[in-house]
mmCIF file of C-alpha atoms in Angstrom:
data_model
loop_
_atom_site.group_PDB
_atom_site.id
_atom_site.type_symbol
_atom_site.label_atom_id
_atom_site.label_comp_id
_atom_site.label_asym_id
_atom_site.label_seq_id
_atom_site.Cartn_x
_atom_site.Cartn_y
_atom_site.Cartn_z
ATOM 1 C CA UNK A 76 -60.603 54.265 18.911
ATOM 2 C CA UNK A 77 -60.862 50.774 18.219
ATOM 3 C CA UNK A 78 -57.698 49.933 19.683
ATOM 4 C CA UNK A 79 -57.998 51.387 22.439
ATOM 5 C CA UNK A 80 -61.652 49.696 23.198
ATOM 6 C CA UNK A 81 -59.585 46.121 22.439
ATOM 7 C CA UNK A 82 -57.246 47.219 25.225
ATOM 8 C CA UNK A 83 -59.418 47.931 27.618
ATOM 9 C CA UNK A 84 -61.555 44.960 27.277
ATOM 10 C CA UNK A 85 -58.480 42.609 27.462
ATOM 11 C CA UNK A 86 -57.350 44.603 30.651
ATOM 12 C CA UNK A 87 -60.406 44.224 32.350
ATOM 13 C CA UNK A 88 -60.862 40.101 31.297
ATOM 14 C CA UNK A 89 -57.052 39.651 32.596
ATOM 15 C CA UNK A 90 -57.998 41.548 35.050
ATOM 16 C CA UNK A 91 -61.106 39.339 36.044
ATOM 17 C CA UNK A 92 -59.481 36.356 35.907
ATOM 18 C CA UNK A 93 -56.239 37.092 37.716
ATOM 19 C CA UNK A 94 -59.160 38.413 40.401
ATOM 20 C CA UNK A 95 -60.983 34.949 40.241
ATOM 21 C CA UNK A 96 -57.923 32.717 40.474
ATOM 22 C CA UNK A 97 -56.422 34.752 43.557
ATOM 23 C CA UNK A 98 -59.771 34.574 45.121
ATOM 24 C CA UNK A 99 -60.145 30.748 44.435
ATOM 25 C CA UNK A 100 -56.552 30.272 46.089
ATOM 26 C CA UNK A 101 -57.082 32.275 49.019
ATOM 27 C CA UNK A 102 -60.600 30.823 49.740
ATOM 28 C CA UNK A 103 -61.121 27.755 47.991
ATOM 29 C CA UNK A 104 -64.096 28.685 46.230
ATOM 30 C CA UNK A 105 -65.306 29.691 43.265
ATOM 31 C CA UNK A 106 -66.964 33.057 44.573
ATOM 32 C CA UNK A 107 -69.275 31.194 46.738
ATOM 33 C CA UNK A 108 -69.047 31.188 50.372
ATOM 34 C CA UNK A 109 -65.749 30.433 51.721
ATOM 35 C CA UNK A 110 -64.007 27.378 52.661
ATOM 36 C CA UNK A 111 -61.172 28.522 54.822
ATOM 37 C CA UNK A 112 -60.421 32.042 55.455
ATOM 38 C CA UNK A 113 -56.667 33.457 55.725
ATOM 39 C CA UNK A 114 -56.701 36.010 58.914
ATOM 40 C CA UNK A 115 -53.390 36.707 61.217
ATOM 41 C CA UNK A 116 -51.032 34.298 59.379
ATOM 42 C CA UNK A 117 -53.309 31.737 60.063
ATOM 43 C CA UNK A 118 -55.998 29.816 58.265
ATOM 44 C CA UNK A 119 -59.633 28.857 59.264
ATOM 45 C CA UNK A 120 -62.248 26.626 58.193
ATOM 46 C CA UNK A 121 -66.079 26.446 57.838
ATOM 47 C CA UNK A 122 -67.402 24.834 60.863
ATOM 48 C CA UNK A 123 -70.660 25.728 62.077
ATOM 49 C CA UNK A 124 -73.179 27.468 60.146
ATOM 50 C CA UNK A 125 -76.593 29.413 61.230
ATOM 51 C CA UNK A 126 -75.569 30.992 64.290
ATOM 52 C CA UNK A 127 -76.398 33.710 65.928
ATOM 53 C CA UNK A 128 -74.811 37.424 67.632
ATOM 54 C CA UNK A 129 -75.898 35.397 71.079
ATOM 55 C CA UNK A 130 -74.889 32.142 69.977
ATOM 56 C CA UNK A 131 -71.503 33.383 69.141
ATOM 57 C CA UNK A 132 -71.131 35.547 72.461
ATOM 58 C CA UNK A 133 -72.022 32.654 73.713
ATOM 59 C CA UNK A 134 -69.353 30.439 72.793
ATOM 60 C CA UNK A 135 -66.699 32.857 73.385
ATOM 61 C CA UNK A 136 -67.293 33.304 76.992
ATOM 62 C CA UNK A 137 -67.084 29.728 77.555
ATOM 63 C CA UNK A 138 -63.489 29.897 75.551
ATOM 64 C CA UNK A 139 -61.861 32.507 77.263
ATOM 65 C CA UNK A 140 -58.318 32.055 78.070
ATOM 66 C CA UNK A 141 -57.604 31.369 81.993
ATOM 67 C CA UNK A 142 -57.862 33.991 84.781
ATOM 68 C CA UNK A 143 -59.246 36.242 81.198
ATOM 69 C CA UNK A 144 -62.208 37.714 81.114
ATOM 70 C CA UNK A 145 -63.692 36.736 77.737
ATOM 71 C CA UNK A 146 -62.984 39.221 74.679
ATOM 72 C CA UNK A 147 -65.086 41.577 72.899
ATOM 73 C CA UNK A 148 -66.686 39.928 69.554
ATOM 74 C CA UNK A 149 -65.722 42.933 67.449
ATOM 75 C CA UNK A 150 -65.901 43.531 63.637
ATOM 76 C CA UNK A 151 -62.380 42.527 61.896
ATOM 77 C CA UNK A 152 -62.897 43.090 58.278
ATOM 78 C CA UNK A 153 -64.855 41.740 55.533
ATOM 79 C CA UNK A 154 -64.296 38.334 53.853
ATOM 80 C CA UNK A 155 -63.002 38.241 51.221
ATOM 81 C CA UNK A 156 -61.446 42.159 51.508
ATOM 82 C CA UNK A 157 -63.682 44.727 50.069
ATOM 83 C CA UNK A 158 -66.984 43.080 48.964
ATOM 84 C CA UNK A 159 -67.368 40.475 51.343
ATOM 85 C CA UNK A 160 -69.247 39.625 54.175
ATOM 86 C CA UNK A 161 -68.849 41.402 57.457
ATOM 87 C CA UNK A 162 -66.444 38.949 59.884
ATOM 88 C CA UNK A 163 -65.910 38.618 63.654
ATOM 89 C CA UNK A 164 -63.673 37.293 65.857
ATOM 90 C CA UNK A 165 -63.214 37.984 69.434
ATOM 91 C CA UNK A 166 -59.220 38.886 68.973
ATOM 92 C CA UNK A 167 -56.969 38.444 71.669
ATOM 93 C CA UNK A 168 -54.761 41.135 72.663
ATOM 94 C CA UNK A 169 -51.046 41.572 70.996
ATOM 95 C CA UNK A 170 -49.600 41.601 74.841
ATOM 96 C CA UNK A 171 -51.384 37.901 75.362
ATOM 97 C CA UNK A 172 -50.859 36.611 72.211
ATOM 98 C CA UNK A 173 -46.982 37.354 72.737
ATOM 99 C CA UNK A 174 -46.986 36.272 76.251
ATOM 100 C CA UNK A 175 -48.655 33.293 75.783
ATOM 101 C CA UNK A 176 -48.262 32.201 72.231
ATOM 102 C CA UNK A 177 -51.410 31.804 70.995
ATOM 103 C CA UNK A 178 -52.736 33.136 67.580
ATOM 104 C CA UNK A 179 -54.936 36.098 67.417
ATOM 105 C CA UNK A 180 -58.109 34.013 67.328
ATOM 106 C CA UNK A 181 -59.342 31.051 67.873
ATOM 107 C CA UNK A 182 -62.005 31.877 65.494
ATOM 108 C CA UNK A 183 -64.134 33.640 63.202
ATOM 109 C CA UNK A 184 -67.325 34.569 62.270
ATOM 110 C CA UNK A 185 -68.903 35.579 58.867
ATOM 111 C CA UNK A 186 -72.301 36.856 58.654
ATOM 112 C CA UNK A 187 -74.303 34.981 56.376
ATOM 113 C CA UNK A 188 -78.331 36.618 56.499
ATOM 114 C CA UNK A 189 -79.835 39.007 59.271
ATOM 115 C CA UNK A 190 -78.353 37.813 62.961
ATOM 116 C CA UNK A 191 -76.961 34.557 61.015
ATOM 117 C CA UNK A 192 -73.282 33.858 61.253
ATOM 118 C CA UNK A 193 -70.998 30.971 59.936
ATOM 119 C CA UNK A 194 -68.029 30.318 62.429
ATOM 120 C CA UNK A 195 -65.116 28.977 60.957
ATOM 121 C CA UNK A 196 -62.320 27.258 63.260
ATOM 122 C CA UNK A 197 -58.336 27.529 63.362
ATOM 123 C CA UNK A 198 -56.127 24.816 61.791
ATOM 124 C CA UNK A 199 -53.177 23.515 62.749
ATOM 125 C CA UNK A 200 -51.623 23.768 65.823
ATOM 126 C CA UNK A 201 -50.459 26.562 67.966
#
């Protein structure tokens, strides 16, 4: 029995740490809020923090791509995966995205508190 209690508890600390280190890679944090935020094959950084549902609606209609009418903010996943906090993005259509070549979003939203967001910006270019 005491073997098998040593085995589990070394599982679950490799375990934990493989789980930090991936989580410190992917977001450049140590379990805090995130720095940048992999989504689409792209990668996004903290840009604006306390904002809210209408501020973000907002700033999406005014970002719309030409002759578009502006995309639905919709729910797109927690970051990080799982746990996280609920994220946004108002995600542009495959057809558009392979018509025009732009990425899936221009950017996202994670909610930080009740009706408080942090939006978080594409890098690079297109």
């Amino acid at each position: 029995m005491r073997r098998w209690l040593r085995a589990v508890l070394v599982l679950v600390g490799t375990l934990l740490i493989v789980t930090t280190a991936a989580y410190r890679y992917a977001y450049g944090t140590w379990w805090q809020a995130p720095e940048r935020i992999p989504y689409c094959g792209r990668t996004y950084i903290a840009v604006t923090p306390h904002l809210s549902l209408a501020d973000i609606r907002q700033r999406e209609r005014q970002t719309s791509l030409p002759g578009d009418q502006p995309y639905a903010v919709v729910p797109i996943g927690k970051a990080p995966p799982i746990v996280g906090a609920e994220m946004l993005a108002a995600v542009t259509p495959v057809a558009q995205r392979e018509k025009l070549g732009v990425p899936c979003a221009m950017g996202l939203y994670v909610k930080t508190g009740d009706d408080q967001y942090t939006s978080y910006g594409i890098t690079g270019g297109p």
